Coordinates of C-alpha atoms in Angstrom, one line a residue:
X1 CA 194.9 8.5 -55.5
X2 CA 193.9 12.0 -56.6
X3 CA 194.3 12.7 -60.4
X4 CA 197.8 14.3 -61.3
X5 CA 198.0 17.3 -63.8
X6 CA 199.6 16.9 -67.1
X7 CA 201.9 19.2 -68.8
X8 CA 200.0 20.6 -72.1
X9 CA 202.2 21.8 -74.8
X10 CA 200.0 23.6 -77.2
X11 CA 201.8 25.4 -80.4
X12 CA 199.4 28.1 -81.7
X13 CA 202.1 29.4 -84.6
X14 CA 205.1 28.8 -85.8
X15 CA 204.7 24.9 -86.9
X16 CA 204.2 24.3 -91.1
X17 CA 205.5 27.8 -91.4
X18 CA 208.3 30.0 -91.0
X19 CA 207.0 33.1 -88.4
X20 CA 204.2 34.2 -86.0
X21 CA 205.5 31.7 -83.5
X22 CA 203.6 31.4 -80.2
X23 CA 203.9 28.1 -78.1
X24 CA 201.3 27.8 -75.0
X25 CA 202.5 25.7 -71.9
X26 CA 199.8 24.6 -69.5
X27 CA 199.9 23.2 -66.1
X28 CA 196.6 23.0 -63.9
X29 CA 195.9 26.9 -63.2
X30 CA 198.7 28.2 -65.0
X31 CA 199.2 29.4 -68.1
X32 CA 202.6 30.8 -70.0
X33 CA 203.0 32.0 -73.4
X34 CA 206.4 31.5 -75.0
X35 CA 206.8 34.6 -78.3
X36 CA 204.3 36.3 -79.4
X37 CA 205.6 36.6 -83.3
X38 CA 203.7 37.7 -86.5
X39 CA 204.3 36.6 -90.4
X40 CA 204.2 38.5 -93.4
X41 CA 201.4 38.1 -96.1
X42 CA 201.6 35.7 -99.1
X43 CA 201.1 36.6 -102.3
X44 CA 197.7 36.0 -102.3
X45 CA 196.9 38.0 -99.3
X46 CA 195.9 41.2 -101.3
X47 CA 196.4 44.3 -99.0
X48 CA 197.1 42.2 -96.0
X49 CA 199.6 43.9 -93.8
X50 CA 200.7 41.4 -91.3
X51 CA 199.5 38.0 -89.9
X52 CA 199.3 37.1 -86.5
X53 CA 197.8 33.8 -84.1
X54 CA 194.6 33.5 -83.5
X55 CA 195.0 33.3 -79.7
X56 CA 191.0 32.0 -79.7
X57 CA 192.7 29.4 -76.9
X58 CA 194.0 31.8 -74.7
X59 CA 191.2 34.7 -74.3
X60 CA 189.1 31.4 -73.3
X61 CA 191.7 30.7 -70.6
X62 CA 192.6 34.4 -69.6
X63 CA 192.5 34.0 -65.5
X64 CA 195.0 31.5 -66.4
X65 CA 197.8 33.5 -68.6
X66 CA 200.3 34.4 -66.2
X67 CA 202.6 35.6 -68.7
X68 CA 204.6 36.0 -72.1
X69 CA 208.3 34.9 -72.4
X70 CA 210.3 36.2 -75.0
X71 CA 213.2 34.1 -76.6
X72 CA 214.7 36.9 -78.9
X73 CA 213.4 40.5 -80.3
X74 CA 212.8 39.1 -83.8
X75 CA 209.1 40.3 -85.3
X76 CA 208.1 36.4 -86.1
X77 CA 208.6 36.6 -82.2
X78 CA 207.8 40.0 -80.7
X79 CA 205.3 41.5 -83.7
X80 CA 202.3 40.5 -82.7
X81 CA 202.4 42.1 -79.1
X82 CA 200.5 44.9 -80.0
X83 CA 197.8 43.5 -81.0
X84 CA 197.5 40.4 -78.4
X85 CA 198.0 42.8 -75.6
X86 CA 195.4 44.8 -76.3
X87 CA 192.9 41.9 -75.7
X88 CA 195.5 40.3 -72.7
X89 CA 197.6 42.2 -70.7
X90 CA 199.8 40.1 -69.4
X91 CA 203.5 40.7 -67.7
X92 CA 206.5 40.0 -70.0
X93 CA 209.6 38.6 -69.6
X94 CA 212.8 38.7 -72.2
X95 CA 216.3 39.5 -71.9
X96 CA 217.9 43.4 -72.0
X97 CA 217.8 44.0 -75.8
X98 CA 214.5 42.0 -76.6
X99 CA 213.0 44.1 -73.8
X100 CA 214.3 47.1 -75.6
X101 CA 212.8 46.3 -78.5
X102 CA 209.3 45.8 -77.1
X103 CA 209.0 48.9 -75.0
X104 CA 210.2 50.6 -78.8
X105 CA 206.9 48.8 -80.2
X106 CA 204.6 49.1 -77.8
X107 CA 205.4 52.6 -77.0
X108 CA 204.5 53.1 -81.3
X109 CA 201.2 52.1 -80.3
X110 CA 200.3 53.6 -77.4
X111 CA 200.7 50.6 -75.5
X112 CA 203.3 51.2 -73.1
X113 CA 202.3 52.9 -70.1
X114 CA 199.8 50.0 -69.2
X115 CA 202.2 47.3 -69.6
X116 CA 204.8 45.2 -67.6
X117 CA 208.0 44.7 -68.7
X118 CA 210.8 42.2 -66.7
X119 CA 214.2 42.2 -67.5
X120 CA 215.6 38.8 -67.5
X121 CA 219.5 37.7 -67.4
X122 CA 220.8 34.9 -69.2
X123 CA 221.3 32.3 -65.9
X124 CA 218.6 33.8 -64.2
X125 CA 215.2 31.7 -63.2
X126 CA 211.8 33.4 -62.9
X127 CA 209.0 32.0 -60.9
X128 CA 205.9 33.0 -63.4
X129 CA 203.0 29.7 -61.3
X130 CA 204.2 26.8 -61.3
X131 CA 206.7 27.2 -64.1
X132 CA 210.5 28.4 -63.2
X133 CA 211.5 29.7 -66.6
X134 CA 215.7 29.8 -66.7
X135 CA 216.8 32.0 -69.6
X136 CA 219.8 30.5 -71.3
X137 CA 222.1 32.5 -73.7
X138 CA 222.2 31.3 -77.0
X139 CA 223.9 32.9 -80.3
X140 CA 221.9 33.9 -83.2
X141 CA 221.1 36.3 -85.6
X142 CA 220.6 39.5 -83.4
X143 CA 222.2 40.0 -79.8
X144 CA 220.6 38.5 -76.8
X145 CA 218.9 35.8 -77.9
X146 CA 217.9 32.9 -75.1
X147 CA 217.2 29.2 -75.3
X148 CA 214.3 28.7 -72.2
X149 CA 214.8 25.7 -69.5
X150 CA 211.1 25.6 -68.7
X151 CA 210.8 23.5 -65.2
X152 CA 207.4 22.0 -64.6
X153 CA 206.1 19.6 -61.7
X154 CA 206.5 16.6 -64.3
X155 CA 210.0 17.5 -65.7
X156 CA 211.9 19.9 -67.5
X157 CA 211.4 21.1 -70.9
X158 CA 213.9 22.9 -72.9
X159 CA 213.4 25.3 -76.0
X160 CA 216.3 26.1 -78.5
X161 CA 214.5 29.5 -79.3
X162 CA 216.0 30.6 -82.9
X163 CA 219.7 29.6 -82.5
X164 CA 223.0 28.7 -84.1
X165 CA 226.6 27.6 -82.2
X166 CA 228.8 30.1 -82.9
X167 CA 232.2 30.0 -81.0
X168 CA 233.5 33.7 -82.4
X169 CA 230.7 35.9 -81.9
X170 CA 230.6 39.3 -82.4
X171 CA 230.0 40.3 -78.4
X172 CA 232.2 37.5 -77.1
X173 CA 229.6 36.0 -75.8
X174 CA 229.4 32.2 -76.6
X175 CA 225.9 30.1 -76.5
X176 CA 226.5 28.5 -72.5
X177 CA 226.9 25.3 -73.9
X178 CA 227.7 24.0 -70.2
X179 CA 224.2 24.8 -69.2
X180 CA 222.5 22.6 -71.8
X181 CA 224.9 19.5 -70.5
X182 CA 224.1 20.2 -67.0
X183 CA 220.4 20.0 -67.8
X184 CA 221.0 17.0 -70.4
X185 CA 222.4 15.1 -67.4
X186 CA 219.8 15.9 -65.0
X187 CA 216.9 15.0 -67.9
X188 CA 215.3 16.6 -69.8
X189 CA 211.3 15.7 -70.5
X190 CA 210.7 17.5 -73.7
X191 CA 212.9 19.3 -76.2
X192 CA 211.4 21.8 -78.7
X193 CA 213.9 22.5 -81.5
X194 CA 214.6 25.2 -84.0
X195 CA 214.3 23.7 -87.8
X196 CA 214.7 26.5 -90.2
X197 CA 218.0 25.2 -91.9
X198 CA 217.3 21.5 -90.8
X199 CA 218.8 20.8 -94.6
X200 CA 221.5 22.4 -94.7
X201 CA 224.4 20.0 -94.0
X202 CA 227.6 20.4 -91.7
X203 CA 227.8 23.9 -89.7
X204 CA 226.7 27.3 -90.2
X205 CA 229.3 30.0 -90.4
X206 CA 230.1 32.4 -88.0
X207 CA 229.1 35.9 -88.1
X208 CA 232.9 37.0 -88.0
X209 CA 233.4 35.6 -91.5
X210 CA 231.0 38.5 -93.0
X211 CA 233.4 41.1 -91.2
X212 CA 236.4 39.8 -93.0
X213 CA 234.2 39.8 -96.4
X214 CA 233.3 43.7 -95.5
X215 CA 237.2 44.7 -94.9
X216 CA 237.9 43.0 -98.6
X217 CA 235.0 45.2 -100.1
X218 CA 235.9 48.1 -98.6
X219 CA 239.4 48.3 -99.9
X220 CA 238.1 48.1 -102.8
X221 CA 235.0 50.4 -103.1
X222 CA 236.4 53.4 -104.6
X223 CA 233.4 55.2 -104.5
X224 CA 230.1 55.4 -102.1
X225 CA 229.2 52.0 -100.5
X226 CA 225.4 51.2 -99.6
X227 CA 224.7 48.2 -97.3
X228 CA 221.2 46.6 -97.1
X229 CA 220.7 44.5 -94.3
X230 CA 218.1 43.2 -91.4
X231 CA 217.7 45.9 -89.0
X232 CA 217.8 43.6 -86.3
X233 CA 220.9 42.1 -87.3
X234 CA 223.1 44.6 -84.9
X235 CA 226.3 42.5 -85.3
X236 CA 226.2 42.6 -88.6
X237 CA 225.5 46.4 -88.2
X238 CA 228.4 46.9 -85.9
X239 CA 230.9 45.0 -88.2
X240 CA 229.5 47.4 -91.0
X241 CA 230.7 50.3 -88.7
X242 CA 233.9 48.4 -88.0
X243 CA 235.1 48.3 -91.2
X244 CA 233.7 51.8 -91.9
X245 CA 236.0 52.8 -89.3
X246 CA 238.8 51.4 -90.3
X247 CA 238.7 53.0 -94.1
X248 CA 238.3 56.4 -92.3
X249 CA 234.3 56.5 -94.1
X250 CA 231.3 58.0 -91.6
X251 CA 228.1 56.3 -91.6
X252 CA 224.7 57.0 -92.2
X253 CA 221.7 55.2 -91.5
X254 CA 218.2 55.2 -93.6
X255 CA 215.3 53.3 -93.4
X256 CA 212.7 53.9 -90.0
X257 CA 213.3 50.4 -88.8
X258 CA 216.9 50.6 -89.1
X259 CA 216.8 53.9 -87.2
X260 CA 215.2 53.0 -84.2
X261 CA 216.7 49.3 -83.9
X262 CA 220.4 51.3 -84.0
X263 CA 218.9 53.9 -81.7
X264 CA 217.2 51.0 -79.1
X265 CA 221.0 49.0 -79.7
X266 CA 223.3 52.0 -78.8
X267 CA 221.4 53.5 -75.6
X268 CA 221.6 49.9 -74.3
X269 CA 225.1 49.3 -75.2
X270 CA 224.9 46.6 -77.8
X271 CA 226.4 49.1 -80.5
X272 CA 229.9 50.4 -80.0
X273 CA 230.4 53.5 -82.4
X274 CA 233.3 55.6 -82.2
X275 CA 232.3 59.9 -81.6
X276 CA 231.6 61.5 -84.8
X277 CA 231.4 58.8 -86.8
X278 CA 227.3 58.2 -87.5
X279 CA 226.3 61.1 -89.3
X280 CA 222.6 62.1 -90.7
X281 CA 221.8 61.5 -94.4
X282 CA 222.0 65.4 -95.5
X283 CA 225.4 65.5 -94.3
X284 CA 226.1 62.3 -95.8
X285 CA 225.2 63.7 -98.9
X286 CA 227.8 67.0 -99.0
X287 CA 230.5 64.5 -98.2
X288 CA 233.0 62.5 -101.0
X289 CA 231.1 59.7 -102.0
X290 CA 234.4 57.8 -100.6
X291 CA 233.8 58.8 -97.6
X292 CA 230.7 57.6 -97.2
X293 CA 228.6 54.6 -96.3
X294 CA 225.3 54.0 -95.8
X295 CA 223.4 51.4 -94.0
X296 CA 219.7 50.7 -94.9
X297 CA 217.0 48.3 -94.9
X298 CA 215.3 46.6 -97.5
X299 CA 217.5 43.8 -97.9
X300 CA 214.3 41.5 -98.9
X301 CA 213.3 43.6 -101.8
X302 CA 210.5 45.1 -99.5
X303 CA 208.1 47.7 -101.9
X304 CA 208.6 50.6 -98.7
X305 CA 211.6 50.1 -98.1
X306 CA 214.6 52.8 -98.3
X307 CA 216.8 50.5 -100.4
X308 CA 214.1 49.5 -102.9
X309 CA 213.2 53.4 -103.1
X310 CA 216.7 54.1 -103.6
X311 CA 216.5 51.5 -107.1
X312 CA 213.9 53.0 -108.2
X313 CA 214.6 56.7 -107.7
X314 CA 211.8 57.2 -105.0
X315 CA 214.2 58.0 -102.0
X316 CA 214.1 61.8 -100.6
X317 CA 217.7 61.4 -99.8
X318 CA 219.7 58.8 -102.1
X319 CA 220.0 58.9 -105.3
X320 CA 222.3 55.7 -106.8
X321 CA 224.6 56.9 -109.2
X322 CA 227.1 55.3 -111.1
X323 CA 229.9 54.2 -109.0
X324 CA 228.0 53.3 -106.1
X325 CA 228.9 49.5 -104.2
X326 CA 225.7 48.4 -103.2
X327 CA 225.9 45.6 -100.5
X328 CA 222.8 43.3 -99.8
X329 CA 224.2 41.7 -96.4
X330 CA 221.0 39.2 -96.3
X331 CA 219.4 36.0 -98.2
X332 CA 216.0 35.6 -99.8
X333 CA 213.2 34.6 -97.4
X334 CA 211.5 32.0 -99.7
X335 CA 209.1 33.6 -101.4
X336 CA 211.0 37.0 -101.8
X337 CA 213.2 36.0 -104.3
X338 CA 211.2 37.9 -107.0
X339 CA 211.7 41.1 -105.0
X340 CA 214.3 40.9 -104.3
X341 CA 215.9 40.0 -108.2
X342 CA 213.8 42.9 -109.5
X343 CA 215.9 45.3 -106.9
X344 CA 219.3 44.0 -107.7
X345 CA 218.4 44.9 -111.7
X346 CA 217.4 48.2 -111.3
X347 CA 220.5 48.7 -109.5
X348 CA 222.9 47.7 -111.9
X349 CA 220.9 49.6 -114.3
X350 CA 221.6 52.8 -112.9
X351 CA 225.3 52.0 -113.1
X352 CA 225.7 50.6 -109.3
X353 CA 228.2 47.9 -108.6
X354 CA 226.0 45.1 -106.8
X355 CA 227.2 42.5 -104.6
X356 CA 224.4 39.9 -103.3
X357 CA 224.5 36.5 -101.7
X358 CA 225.0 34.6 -104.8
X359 CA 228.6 36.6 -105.1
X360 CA 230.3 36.4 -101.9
X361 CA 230.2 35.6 -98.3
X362 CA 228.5 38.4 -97.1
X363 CA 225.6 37.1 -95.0
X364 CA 225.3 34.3 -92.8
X365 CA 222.2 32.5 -91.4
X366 CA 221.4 32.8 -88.0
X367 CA 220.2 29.2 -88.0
X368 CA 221.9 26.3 -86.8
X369 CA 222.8 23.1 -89.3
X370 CA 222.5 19.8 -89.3
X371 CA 225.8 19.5 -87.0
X372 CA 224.8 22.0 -84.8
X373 CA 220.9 20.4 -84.1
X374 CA 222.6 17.1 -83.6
X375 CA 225.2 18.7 -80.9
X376 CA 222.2 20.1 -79.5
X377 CA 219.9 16.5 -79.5
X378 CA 223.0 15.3 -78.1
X379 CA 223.5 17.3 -74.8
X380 CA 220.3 17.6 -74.3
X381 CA 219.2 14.0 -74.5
X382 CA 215.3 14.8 -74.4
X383 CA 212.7 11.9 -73.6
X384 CA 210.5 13.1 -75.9
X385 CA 210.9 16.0 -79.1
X386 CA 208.9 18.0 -80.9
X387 CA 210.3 19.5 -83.6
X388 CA 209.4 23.9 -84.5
X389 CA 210.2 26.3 -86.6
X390 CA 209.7 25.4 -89.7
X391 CA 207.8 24.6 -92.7
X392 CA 206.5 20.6 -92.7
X393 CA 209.1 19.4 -94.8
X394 CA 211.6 20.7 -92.0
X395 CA 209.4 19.6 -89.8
X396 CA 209.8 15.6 -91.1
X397 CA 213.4 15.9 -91.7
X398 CA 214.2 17.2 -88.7
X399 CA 212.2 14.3 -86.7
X400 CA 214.6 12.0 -89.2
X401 CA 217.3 13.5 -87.9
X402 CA 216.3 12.7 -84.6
X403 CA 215.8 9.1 -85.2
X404 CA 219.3 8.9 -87.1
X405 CA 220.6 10.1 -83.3
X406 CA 218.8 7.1 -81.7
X407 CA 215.2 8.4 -80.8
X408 CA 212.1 6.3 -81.1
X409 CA 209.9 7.5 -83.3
X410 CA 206.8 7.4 -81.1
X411 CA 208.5 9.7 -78.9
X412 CA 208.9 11.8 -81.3
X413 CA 206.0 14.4 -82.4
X414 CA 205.6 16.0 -85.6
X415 CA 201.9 18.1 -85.2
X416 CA 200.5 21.0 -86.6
X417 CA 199.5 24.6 -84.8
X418 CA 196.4 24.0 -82.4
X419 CA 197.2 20.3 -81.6
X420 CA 197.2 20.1 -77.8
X421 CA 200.3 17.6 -76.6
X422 CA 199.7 16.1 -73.0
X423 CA 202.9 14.8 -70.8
X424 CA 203.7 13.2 -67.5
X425 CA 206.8 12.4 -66.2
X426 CA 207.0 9.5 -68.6
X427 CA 204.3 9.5 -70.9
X428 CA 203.6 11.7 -73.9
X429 CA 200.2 11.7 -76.2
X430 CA 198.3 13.8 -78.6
X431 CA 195.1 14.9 -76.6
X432 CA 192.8 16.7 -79.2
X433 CA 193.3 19.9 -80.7
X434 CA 192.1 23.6 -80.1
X435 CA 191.3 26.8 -82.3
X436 CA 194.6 27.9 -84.3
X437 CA 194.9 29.8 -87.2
X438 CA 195.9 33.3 -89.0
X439 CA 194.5 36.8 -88.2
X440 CA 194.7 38.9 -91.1
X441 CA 195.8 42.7 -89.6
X442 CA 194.7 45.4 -92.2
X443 CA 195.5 48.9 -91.3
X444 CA 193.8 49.1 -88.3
X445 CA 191.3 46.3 -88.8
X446 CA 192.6 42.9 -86.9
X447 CA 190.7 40.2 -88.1
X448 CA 188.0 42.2 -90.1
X449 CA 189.0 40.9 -93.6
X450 CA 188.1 37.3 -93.7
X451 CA 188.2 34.2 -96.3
X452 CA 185.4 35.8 -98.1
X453 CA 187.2 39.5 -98.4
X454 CA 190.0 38.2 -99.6
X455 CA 188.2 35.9 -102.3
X456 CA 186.5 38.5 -103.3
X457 CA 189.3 40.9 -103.1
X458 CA 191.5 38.3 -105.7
X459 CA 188.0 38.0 -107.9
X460 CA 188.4 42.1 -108.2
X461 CA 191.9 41.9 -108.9
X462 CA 191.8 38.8 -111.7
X463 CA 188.4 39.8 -113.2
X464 CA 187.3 43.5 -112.8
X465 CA 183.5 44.6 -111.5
X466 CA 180.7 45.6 -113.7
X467 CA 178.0 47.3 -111.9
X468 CA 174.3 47.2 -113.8
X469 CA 171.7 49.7 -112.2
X470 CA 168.4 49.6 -113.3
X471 CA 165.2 52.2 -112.0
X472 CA 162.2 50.5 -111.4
X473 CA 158.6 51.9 -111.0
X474 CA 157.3 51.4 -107.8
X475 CA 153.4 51.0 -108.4
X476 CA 153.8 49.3 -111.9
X477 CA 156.9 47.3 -111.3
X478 CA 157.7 48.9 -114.8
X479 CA 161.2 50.0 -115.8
X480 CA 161.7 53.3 -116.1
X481 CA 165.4 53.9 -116.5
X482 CA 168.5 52.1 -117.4
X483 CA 169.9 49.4 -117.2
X484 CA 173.2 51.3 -117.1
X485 CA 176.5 49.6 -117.0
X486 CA 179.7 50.6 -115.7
X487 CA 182.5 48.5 -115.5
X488 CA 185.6 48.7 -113.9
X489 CA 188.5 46.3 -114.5
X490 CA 186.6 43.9 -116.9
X491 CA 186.7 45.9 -120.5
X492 CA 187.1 49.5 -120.8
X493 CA 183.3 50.7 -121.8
X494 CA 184.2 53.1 -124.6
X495 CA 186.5 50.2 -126.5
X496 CA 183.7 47.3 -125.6
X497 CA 180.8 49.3 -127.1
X498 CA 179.1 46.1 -128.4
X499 CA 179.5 43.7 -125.8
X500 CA 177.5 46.5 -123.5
X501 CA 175.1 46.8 -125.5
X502 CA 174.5 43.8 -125.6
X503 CA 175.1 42.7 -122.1
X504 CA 172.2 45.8 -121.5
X505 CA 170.0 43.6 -123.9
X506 CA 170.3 40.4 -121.8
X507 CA 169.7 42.8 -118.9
X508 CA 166.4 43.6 -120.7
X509 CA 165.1 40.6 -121.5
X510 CA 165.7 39.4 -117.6
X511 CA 163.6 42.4 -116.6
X512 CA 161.0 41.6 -119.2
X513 CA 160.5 38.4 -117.9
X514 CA 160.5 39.4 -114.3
X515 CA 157.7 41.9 -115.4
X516 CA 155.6 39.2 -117.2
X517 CA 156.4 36.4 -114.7
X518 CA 155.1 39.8 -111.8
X519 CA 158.3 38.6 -110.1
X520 CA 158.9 41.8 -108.1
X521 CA 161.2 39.9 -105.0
X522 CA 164.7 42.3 -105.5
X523 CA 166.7 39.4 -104.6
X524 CA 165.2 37.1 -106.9
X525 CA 166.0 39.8 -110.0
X526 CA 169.0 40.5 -108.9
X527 CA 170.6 37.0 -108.6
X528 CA 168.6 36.6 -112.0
X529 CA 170.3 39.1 -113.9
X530 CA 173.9 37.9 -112.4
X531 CA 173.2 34.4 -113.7
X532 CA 172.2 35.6 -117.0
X533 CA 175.0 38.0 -117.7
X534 CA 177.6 35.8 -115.9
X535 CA 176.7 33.2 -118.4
X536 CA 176.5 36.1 -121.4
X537 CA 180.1 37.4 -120.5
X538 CA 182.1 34.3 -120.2
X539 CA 181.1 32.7 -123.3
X540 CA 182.3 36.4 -125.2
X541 CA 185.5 36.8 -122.9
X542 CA 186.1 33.8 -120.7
X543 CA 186.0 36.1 -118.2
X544 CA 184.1 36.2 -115.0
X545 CA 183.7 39.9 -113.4
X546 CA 182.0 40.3 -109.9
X547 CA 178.4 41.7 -111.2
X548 CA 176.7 44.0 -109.0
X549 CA 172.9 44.8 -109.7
X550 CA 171.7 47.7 -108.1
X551 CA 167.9 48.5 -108.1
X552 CA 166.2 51.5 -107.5
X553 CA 162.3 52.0 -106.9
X554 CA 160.7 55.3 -107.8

């Protein structure tokens, strides 16, 4: 009997973590790639820009990546196609607006004209090898998001994508709950599951609520109203307009993101705004402040960003004066809390009237709750689950959940990025793991700054340098100038006028000994005089500054 393929199911991102998500399916020959995403930088990242996968895996496999599938135009799904196209160029599949989005991006970096772009409509099945990938609408935080019914030769598998159930959405158009019964009943193999609010109980609201929260503020702003929220967010953007609308206020928009996502959202139709109504930021300005609103981003508290600007009187265009409502239409990404805190504080200290998250209804998550996952567990009726999206704790309470629904817990797998699962029609197994971790993108270097940068980069940041040059003689190994110190970051040289002099001392005495000893290997001094001042300098100031000796020969 000749040997039959198995499925793989290989997450490169997106497990332990919220972002850069990026799931590889494998079936002999054929390879496809579901979201591309990136993350953003933790604290410790100094200067990082953006992370991305390490797609190691696929560049190894390359005559077998038939193509990326897209569930939504978020940029922990989308961001990193810049950057993994330029080493794969591959054909792409998402629905109208996620498509939108892309060619926006891509186009940015001068990507575009080399690339292939499919359209995909909810309902609609695409043959990419051996897969048929059926998109499936879903609702979610921006429009046109998809759940993916991935049919293999061993079975179906289904992906939530990011989702939540919400039966009032802003476009009418209501997750195709129908769909996911039909494919429950015919089974379904393997179910990969969104677990970003895994534990938050009962449901999550719908988007509608925020409108009705708007309408109350607005009748009630007496002055200019500023709204902070995600760019991608375009119903919450077109409920912002709504209510505009209705309390006879034009919009302006500020912030690039913003710009182009409303731009990208209105040629394709996903933005309805009345003529005459959006208005440029100079005009903005000559108007009333009551009749004015202004949506921007920098609803996380973002350093660059237009709102954060605005607090802290950087922005061209805005200045927040007394008066102002200032609306941040979001909640903290863990981790941004901080920011975010500091923004809403310079704010009311110039006088602004801010209303956040902790105040009112006026954000929603985009994620489903624990009702919601089980309503989806439960029409989809999966074999075998593999919980994503979502740090490890989500991770283990989301397989919990699972179990409460009736699963058994071997069928159930809770892995990291890299680990390679294997299925057949009835059998599922951890087979080994592959290469799977973070590139670091730095202005234009991807994946030049490493572990070592960056330890080095936080050693600089903590500690300071001092540089020591010394000028050696070439034929007598004698020295004839220096040792010089300059320090930058550790003590200020002027202030610390004894502790140089006598860090040039122990310098001395190194190179005395080097001299006696006829030790003339550079290296040897050099890691000589680092041990002895390290030593020196941390029993004065419990401090360790990077030391950098620098020899010259004359």
């Amino acid at each position: 009997m000749a040997h039959k393929a198995k499925l793989k199911i290989i997450p490169l991102g997106g497990l332990n973590e919220i972002g850069k998500n990026m799931t590889v399916f494998e079936y002999g020959n054929d390879i496809i790639v579901v979201d591309c995403g990136l993350a953003f930088p933790d604290d410790e990242m100094l200067g990082i820009d953006l992370v991305i996968p390490d797609i190691t895996y696929l560049l190894k496999n390359r005559e077998k990546v038939k193509a990326i599938v897209l569930t939504h135009g978020h940029e922990d799904h989308i961001g990193a196609l810049p950057y993994v196209l330029k080493q794969l160029n591959v054909p792409i599949y998402g629905t109208r607006l996620t498509i939108g989005l892309v060619e926006y991006k891509l186009k940015e970096h001068g990507l575009l004209r080399d690339s292939k772009l499919i359209t995909v409509k909810p309902r609609e099945t695409v043959e990419i090898g051996q897969f048929k990938v059926e998109f499936i609408r879903t609702s979610h935080s921006i429009a046109d998001s998809a759940a993916l019914a991935i049919h293999t030769p061993v079975g179906t598998v289904f992906h939530s994508g990011d989702f939540k159930i919400d039966f009032t959405p802003i476009d009418g158009e209501v997750p195709d709950l129908h769909r996911f019964a039909q494919l429950g009943e015919k089974g379904v193999l393997v179910m990969l599951c969104d677990s970003t609010n895994i534990e938050r109980p009962g449901y999550t609201m719908s988007e509608r609520t925020v409108g009705e929260t708007f309408d109350n503020l607005f009748r009630k702003a007496e002055q200019r109203i500023i709204v902070a929220t995600f760019a991608s967010n375009i119903h919450r953007v077109q409920q912002i307009i709504n209510s505009a609308q209705k309390y006879g206020r034009k919009v302006a928009i500020s912030g690039r993101s913003m710009v182009n996502v409303v731009n990208v959202a209105m040629e394709l139709g996903y933005l309805t705004v009345p003529e005459g109504l959006l208005i440029d930021l100079d005009e903005a300005n000559k108007l009333p402040h009551n009749k004015v609103v202004i949506i921007t981003t920098g609803s996380q508290g973002e350093p660059m960003s237009a709102l954060t600007r605005m607090a802290s009187s950087e922005h061209k265009k805005v200045e927040i004066v007394p008066g102002d409502t200032v609306i941040i239409s979001a909640s903290p990404i863990p981790g941004n809390e901080r920011l975010i805190s500091r923004v809403i504080n310079q704010l009311f200290k110039k006088g602004a009237n801010v209303i956040y998250e902790a105040l009112a209804d006026i954000h929603v998550s985009g994620h489903a709750c624990q009702e919601e996952i089980k309503l989806l567990h439960t029409l989809i009726k999966p074999k075998f689950f593999i919980p994503v999206h979502g740090e490890y704790r989500h991770l283990v309470q989301h397989a919990k959940l699972a179990e409460s629904l009736g699963m058994p817990p071997e069928n159930i797998f809770v892995v990291d990025n890299g680990t390679v699962l294997e299925f057949t029609k009835d059998s599922g197994r951890i087979a080994g793991t592959v290469t799977a971790g973070k590139v670091l993108v730095d202005g234009l270097g991807v994946g030049d700054v490493g572990n070592i940068v960056l330890r080095d980069r936080k050693h600089l940041a903590q500690d300071g340098l001092l540089v020591v040059v010394v000028t050696i003689s070439k034929e007598t190994g004698a020295v004839i100038a220096g040792p010089d110190i300059i320090s930058r970051g550790f003590v200020y040289v002027r202030e610390s006028e004894d502790l140089m002099e006598e860090s040039k001392n122990i310098v001395r005495e190194v190179l005395a000994k080097c001299e006696k000893e006829e030790i003339n290997e550079w290296a040897t001094i050099k890691s000589m005089i680092k041990d002895n001042l390290s030593n020196f300098l941390y029993e004065k100031t419990k401090r360790n500054p990077m030391i950098l000796p620098i020899i010259m020969e004359i």
